[in-house]
PDB file of C-alpha atoms in Angstrom:
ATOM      1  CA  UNK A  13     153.366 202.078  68.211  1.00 74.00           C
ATOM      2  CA  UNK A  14     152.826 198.630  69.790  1.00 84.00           C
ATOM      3  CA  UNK A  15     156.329 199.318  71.498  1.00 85.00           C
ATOM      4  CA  UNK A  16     155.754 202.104  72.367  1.00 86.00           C
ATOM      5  CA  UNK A  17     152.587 201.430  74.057  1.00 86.00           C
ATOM      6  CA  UNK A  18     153.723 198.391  75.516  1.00 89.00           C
ATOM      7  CA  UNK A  19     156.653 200.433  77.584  1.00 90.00           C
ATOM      8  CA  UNK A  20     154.209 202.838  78.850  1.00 89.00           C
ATOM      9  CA  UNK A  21     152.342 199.861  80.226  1.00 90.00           C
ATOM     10  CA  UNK A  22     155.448 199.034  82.218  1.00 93.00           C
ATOM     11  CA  UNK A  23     155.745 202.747  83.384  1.00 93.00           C
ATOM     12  CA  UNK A  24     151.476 202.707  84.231  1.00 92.00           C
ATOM     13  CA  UNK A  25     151.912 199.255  86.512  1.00 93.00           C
ATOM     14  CA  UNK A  26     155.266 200.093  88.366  1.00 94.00           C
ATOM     15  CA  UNK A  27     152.915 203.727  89.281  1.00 94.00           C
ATOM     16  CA  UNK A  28     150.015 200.744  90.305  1.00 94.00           C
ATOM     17  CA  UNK A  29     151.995 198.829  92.459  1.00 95.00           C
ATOM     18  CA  UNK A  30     152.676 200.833  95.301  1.00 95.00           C
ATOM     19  CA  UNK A  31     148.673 201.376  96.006  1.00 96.00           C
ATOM     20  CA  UNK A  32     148.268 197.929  94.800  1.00 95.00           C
ATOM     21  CA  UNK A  33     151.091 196.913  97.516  1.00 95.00           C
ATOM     22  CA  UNK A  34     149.509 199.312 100.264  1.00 95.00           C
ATOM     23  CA  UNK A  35     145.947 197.976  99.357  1.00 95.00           C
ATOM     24  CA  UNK A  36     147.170 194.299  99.788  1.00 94.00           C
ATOM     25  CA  UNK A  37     149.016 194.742 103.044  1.00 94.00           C
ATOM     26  CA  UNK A  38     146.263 196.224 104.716  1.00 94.00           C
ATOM     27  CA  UNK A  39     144.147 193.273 103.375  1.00 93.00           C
ATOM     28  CA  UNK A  40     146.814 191.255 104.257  1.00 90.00           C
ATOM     29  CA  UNK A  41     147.723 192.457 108.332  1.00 91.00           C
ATOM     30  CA  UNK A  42     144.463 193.951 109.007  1.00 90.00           C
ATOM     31  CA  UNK A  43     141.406 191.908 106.991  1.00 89.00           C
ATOM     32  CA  UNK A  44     140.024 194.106 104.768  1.00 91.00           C
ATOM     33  CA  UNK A  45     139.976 196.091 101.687  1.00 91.00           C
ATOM     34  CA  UNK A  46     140.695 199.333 102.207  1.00 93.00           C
ATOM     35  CA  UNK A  47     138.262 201.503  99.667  1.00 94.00           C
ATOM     36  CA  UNK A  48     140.049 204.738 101.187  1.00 95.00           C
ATOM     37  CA  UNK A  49     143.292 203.753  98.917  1.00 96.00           C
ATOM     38  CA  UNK A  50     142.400 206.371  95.915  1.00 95.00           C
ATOM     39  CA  UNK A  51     141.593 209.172  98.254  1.00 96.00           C
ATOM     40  CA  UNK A  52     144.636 208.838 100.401  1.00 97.00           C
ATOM     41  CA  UNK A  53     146.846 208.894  97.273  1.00 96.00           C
ATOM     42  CA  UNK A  54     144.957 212.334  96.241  1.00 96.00           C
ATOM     43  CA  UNK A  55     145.901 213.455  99.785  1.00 96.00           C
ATOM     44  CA  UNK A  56     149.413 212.684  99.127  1.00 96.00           C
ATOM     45  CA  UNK A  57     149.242 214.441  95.330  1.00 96.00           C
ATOM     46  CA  UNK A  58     147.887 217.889  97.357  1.00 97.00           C
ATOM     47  CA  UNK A  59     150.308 217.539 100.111  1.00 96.00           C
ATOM     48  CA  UNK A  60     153.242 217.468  97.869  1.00 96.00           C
ATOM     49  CA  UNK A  61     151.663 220.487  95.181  1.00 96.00           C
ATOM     50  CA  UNK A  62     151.308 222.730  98.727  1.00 96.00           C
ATOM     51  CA  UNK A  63     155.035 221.305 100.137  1.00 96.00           C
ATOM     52  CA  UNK A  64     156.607 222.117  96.219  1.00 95.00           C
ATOM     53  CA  UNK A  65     154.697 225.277  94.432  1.00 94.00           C
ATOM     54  CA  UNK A  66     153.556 227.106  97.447  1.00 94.00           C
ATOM     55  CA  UNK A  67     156.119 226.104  99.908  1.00 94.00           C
ATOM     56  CA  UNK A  68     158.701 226.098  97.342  1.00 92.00           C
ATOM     57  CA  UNK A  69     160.793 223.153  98.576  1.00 94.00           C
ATOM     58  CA  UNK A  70     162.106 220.596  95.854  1.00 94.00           C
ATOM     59  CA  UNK A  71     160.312 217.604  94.753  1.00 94.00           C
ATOM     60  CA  UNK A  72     162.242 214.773  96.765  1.00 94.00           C
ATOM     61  CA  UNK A  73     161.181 217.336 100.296  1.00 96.00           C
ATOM     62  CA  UNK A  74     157.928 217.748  99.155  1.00 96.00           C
ATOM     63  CA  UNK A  75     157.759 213.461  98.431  1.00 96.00           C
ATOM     64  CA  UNK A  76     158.741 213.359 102.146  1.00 96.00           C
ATOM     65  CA  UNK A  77     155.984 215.784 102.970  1.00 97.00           C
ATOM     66  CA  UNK A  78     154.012 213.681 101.220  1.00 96.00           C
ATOM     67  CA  UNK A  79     154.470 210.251 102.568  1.00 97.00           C
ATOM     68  CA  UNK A  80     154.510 211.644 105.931  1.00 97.00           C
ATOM     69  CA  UNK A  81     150.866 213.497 105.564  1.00 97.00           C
ATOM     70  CA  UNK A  82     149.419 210.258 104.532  1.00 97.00           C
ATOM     71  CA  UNK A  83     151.083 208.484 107.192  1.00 97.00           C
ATOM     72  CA  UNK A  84     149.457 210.474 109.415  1.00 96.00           C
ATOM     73  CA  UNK A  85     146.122 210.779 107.558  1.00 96.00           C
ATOM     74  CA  UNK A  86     146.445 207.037 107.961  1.00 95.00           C
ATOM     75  CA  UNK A  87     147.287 206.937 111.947  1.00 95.00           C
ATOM     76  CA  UNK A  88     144.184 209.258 112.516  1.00 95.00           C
ATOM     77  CA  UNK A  89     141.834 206.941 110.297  1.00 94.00           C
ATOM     78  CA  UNK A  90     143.098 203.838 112.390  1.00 93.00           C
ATOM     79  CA  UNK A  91     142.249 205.645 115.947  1.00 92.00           C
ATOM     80  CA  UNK A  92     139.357 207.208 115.347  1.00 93.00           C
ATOM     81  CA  UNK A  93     137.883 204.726 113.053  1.00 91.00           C
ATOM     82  CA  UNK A  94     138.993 201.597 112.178  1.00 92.00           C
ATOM     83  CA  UNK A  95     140.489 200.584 115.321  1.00 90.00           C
ATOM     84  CA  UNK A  96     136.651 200.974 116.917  1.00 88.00           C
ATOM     85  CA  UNK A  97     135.393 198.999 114.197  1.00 90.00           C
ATOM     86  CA  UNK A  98     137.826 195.893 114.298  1.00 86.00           C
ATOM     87  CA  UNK A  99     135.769 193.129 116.004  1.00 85.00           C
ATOM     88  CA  UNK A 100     132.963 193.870 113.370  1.00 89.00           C
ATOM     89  CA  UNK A 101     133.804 192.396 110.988  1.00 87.00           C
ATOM     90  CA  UNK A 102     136.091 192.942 107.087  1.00 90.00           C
ATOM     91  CA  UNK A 103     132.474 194.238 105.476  1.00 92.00           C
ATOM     92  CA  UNK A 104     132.019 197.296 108.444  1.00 94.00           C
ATOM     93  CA  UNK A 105     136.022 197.991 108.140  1.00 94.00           C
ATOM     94  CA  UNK A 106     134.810 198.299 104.481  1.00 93.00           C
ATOM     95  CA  UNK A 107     131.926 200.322 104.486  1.00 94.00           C
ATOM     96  CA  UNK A 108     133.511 202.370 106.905  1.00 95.00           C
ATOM     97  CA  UNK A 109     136.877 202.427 104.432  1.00 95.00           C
ATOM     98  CA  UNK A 110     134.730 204.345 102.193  1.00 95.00           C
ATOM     99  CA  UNK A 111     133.432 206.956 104.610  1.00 95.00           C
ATOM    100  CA  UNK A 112     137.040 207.658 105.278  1.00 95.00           C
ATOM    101  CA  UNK A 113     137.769 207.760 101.110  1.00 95.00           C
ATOM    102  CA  UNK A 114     134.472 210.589 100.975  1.00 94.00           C
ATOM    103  CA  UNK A 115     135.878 212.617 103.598  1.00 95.00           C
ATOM    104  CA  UNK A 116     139.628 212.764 102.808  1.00 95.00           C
ATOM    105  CA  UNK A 117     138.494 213.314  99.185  1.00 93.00           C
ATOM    106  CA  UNK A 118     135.620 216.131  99.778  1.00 93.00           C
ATOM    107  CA  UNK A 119     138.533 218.099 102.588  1.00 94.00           C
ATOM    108  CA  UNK A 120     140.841 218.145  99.633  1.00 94.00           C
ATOM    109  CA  UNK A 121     137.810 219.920  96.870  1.00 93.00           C
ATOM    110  CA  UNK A 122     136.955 222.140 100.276  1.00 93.00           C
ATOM    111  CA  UNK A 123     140.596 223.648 100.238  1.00 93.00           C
ATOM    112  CA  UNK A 124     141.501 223.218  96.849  1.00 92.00           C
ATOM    113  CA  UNK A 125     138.841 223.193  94.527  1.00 90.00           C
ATOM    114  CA  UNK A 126     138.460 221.734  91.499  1.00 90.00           C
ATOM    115  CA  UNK A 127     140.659 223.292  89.075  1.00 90.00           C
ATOM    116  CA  UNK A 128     143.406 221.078  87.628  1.00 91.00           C
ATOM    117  CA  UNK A 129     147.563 222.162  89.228  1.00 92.00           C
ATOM    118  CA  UNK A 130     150.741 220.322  88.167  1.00 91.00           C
ATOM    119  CA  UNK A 131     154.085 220.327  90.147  1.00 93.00           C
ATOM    120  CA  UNK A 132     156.759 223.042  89.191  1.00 88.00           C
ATOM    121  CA  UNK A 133     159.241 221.017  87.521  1.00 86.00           C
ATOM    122  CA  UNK A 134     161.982 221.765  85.097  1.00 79.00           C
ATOM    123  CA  UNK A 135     160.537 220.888  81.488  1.00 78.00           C
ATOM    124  CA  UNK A 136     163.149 218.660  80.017  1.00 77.00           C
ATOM    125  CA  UNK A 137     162.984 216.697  76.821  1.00 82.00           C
ATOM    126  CA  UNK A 138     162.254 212.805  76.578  1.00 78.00           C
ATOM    127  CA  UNK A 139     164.878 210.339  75.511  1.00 83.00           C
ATOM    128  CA  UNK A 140     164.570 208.482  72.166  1.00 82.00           C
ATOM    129  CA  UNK A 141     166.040 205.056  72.307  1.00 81.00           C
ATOM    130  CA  UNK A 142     165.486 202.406  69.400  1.00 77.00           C
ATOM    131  CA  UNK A 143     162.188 204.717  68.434  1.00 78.00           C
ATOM    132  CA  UNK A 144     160.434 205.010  71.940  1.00 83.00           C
ATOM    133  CA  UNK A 145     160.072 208.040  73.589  1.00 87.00           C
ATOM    134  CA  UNK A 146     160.944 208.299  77.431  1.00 86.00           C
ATOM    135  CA  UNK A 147     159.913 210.732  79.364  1.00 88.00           C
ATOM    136  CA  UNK A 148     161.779 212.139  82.567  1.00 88.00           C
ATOM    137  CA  UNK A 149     158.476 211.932  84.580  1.00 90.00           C
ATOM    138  CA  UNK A 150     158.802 208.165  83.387  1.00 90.00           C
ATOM    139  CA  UNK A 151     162.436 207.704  84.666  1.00 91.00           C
ATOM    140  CA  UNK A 152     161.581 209.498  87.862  1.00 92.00           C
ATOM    141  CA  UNK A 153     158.725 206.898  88.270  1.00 93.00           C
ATOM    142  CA  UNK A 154     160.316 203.826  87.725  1.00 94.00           C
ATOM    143  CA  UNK A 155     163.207 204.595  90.051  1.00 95.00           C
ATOM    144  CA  UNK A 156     161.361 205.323  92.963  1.00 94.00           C
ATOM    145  CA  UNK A 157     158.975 202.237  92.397  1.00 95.00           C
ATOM    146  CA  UNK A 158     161.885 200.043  92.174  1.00 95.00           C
ATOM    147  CA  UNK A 159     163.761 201.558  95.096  1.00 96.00           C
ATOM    148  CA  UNK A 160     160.087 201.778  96.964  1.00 95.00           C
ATOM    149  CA  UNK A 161     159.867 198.067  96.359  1.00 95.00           C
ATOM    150  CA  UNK A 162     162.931 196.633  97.319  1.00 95.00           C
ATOM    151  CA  UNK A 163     162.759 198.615 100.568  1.00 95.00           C
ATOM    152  CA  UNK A 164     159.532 197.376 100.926  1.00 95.00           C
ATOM    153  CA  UNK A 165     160.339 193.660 100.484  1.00 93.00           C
ATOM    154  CA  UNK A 166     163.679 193.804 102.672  1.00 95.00           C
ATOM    155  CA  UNK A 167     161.555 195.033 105.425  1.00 94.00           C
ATOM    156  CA  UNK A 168     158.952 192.012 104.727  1.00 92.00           C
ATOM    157  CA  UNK A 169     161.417 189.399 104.995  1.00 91.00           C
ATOM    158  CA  UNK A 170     164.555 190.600 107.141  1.00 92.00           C
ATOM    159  CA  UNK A 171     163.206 192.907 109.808  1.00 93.00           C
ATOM    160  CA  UNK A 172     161.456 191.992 113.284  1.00 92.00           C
ATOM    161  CA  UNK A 173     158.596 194.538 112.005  1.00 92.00           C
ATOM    162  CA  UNK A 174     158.269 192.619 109.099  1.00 91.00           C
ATOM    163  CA  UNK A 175     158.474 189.079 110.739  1.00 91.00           C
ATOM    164  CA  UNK A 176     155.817 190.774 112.903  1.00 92.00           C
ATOM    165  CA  UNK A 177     153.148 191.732 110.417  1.00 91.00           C
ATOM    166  CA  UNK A 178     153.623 188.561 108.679  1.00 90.00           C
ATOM    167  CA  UNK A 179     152.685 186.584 111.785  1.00 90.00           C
ATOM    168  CA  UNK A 180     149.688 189.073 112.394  1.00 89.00           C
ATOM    169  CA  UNK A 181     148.422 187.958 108.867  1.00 88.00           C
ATOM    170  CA  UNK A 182     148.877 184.404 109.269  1.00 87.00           C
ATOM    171  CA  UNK A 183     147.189 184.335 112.558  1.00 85.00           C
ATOM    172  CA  UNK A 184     146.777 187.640 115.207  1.00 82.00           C
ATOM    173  CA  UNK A 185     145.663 185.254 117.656  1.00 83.00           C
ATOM    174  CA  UNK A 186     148.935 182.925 118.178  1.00 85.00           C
ATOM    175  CA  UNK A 187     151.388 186.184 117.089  1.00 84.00           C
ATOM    176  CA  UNK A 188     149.418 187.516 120.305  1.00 83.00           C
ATOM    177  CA  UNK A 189     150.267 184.605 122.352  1.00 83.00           C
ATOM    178  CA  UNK A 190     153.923 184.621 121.562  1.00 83.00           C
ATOM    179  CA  UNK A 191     153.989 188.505 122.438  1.00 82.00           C
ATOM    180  CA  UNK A 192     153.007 190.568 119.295  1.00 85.00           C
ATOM    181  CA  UNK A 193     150.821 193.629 120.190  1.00 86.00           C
ATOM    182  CA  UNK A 194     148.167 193.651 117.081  1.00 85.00           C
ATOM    183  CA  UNK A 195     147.628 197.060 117.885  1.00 87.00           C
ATOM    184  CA  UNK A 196     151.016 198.336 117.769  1.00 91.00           C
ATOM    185  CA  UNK A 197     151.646 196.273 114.273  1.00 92.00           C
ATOM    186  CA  UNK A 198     147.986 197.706 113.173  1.00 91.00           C
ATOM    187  CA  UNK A 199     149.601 201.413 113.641  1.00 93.00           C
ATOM    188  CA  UNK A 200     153.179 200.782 111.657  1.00 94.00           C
ATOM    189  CA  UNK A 201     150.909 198.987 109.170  1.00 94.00           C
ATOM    190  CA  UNK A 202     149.070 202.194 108.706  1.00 96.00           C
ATOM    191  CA  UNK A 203     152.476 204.682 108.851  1.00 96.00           C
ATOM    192  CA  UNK A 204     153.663 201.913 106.000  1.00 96.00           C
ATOM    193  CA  UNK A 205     151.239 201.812 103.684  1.00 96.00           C
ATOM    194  CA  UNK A 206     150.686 205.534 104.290  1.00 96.00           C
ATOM    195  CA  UNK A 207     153.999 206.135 103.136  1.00 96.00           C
ATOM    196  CA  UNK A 208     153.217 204.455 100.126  1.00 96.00           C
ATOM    197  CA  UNK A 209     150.442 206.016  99.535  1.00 96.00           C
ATOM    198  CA  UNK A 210     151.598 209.494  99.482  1.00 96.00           C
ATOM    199  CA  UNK A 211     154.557 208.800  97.235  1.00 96.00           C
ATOM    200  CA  UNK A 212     152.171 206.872  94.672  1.00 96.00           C
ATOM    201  CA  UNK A 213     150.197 209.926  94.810  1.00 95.00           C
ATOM    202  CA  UNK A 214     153.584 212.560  93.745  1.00 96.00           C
ATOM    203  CA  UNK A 215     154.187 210.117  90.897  1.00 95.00           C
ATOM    204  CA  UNK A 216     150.562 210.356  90.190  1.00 94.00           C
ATOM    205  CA  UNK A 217     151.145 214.202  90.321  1.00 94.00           C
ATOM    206  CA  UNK A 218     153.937 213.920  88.132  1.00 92.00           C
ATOM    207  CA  UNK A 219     152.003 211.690  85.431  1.00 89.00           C
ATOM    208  CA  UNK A 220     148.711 213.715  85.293  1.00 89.00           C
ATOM    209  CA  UNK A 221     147.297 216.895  86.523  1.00 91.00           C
ATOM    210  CA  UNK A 222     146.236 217.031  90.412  1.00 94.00           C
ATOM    211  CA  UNK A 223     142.498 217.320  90.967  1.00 93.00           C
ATOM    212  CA  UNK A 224     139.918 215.784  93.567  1.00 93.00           C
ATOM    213  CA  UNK A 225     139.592 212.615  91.575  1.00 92.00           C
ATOM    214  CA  UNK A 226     142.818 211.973  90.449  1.00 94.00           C
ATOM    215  CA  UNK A 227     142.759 208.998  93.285  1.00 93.00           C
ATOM    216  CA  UNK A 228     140.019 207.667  92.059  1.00 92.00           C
ATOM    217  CA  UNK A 229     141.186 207.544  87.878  1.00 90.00           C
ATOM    218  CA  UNK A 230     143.443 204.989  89.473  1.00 92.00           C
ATOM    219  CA  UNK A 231     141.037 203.422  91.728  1.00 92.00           C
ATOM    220  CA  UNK A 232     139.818 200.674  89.725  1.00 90.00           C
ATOM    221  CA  UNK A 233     142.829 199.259  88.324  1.00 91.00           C
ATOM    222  CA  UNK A 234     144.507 199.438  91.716  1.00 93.00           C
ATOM    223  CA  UNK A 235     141.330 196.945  93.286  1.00 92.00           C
ATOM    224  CA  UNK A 236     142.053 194.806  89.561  1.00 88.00           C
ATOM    225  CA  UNK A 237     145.967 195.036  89.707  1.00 90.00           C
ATOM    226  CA  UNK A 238     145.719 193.563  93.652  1.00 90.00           C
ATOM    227  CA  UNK A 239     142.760 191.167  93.039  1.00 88.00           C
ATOM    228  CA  UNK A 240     144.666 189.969  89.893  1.00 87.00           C
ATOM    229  CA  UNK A 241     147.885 189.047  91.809  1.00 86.00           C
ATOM    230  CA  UNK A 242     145.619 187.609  95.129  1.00 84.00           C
ATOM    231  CA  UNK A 243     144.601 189.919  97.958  1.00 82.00           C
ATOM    232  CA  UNK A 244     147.425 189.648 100.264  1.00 81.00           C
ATOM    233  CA  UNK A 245     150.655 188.920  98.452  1.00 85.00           C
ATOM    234  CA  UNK A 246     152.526 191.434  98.094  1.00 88.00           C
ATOM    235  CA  UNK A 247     154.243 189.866  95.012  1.00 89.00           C
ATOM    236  CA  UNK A 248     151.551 189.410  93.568  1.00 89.00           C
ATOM    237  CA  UNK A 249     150.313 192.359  93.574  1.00 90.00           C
ATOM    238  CA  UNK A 250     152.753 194.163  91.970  1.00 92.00           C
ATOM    239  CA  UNK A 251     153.316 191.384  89.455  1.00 91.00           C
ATOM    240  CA  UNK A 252     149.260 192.055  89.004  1.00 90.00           C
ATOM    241  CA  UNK A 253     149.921 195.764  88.494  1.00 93.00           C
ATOM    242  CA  UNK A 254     152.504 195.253  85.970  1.00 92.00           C
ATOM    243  CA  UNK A 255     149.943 192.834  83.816  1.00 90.00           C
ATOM    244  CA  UNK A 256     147.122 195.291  84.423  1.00 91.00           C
ATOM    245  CA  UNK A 257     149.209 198.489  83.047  1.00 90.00           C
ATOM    246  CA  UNK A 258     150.053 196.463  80.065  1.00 90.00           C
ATOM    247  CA  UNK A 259     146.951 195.510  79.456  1.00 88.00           C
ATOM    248  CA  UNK A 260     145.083 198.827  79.609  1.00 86.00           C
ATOM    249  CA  UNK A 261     147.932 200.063  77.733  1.00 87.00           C
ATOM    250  CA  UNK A 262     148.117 198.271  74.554  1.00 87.00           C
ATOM    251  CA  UNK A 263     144.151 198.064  74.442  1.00 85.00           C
ATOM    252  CA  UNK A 264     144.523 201.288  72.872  1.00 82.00           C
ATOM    253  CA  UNK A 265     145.292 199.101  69.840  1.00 81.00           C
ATOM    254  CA  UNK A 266     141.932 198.131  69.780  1.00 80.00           C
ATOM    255  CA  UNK A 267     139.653 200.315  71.499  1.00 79.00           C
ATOM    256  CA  UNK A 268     139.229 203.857  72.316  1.00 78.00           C
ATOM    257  CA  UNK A 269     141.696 205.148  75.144  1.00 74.00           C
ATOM    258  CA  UNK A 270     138.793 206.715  76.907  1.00 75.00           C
ATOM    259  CA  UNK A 271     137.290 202.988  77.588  1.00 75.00           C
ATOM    260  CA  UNK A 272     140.650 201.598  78.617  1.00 77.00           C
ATOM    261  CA  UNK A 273     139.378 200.802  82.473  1.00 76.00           C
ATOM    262  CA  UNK A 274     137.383 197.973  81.004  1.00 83.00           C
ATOM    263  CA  UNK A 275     139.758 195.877  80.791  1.00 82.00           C
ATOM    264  CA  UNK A 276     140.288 196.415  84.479  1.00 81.00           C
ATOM    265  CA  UNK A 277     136.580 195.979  85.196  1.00 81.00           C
ATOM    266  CA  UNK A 278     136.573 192.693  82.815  1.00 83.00           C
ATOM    267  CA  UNK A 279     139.592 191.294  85.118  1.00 81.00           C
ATOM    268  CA  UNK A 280     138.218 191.950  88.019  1.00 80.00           C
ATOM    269  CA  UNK A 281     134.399 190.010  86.566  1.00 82.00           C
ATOM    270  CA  UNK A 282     136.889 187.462  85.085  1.00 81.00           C
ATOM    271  CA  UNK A 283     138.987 186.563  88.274  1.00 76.00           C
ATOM    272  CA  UNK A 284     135.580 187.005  90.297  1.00 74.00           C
ATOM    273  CA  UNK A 285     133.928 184.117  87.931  1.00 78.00           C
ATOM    274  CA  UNK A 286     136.735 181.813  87.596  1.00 78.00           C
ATOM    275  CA  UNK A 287     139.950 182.492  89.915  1.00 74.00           C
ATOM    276  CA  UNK A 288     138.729 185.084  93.124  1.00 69.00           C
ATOM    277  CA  UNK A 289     141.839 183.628  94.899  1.00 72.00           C
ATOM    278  CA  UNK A 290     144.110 185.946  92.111  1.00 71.00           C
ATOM    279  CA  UNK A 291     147.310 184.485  90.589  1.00 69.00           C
ATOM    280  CA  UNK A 292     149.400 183.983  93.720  1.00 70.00           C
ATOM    281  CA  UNK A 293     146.224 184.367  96.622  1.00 62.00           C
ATOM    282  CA  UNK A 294     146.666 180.220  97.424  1.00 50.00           C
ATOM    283  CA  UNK A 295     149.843 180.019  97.554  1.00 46.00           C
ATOM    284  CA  UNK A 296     149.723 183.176 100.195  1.00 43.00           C
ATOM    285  CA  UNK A 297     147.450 181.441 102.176  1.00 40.00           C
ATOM    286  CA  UNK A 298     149.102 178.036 102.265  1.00 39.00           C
ATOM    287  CA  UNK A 299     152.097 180.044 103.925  1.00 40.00           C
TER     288      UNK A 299
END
């Protein structure tokens, strides 16, 4: 049981840590905490259910579908939005974040309703190895996390886009000076963690039924899993999403499964009370 549980965890954080990722790069590039991170990932769970059961097209087109609607959803966000709101401060970008999260979330119950839809997969049978049960759905998951991440993290540190947005998050003002446009790195910030986005929300799609909220089931550990690992390290966020997976995971040991987002709430009071810089949020800021 305790094995069992404790493998799922792994499977729950690797689906956590590409919102928690796209959730601390926006913090990270563009100041503030982007509240719109749940709804965007329902976008991208709708966008792939219309690309794969009414379009027909297979489950890696409709993942590009996916990633690319949310880019977009993103882009549009960004112009009409965000980018109007940037000299206001991290708390407007916020409140306005969450204007953005109502919207995208109340267009997707306008179209689609309410009811509960799944993607049409073949129905295969889990894997049994040394007593725990794997799932495909759990395969498919950890794959494209791993790939997602690695991608991800050779873009951070080899590429000039990369080398870009980390200068933007140390400090816009000098990558300015030396010739980075913080608009242009603002935009490929958004098609990025759009991208994300929209593949977290197929795998989402793939682990649970689709519905208006299914964004926001994950919305709380997402804000834990990225506080946890420091708002704006992208290593530690995912390192946070693995813990917080775990953790809600194997609480099922001792509480009820339907109260298993306390122990996200609890991390986030606990980290708020005695560590709001996360596990790896000074050492991001000393670099």
């Amino acid at each position: 049981m305790a094995a069992q549980l404790f493998f799922n965890g792994l499977v729950t954080g690797l689906l956590l840590a590409l919102p928690a990722l796209a959730l601390t790069l926006v913090f990270g590039v563009l100041k503030f905490a982007n509240f719109a991170v749940g709804a965007m990932l329902t976008l991208g769970s709708f966008a792939a259910w219309v690309a794969n059961v009414q379009l027909g097209m297979p489950m890696t087109a409709a993942a590009a579908i996916a990633a690319v609607t949310v880019a977009g959803a993103g882009l549009l966000a960004d112009q009409f939005a965000f980018e109007r709101l940037r000299r206001r401060g991290s708390i407007t970008l916020l409140v306005a974040s969450m204007g953005v999260s109502l919207m995208i979330e109340n267009v997707c119950r306008f179209f689609f309703g309410n009811a509960s839809r799944g993607f049409d997969v073949a129905l295969s049978r889990p894997i049994r190895w040394e007593g725990i049960r794997i799932n495909q759905e759990q395969i498919t998951i950890a794959i494209t996390v791993v790939v997602c991440l690695v991608a991800v993290d050779v873009l951070l540190r080899f590429t000039p886009l990369g080398r870009a947005m980390r200068a933007v998050a140390d400090n816009a003002s000098l990558a300015a000076v030396r010739g980075v446009e913080r608009r242009t790195i603002a935009r490929l910030t958004w098609v990025l963690v759009g991208a994300l986005l929209g593949l977290a929300g197929v795998l989402a799609g793939l682990d649970r039924s689709i519905d208006p909220l299914i964004g926001w089931n994950y919305q709380i550990a997402i804000f834990a899993a990225a506080i946890l690992g420091g708002l704006g390290s992208p290593i530690g966020a995912v390192l946070g999403a693995l813990t917080i997976g775990v953790a809600e995971e194997m609480s099922a040991l001792v509480i009820p499964t339907n109260y298993r987002q306390v122990v996200s709430f609890a991390v986030i009071l606990a980290l708020l009370l005695f560590r709001a810089n996360g596990l790896l949020g000074a050492k991001a800021a000393r670099k």
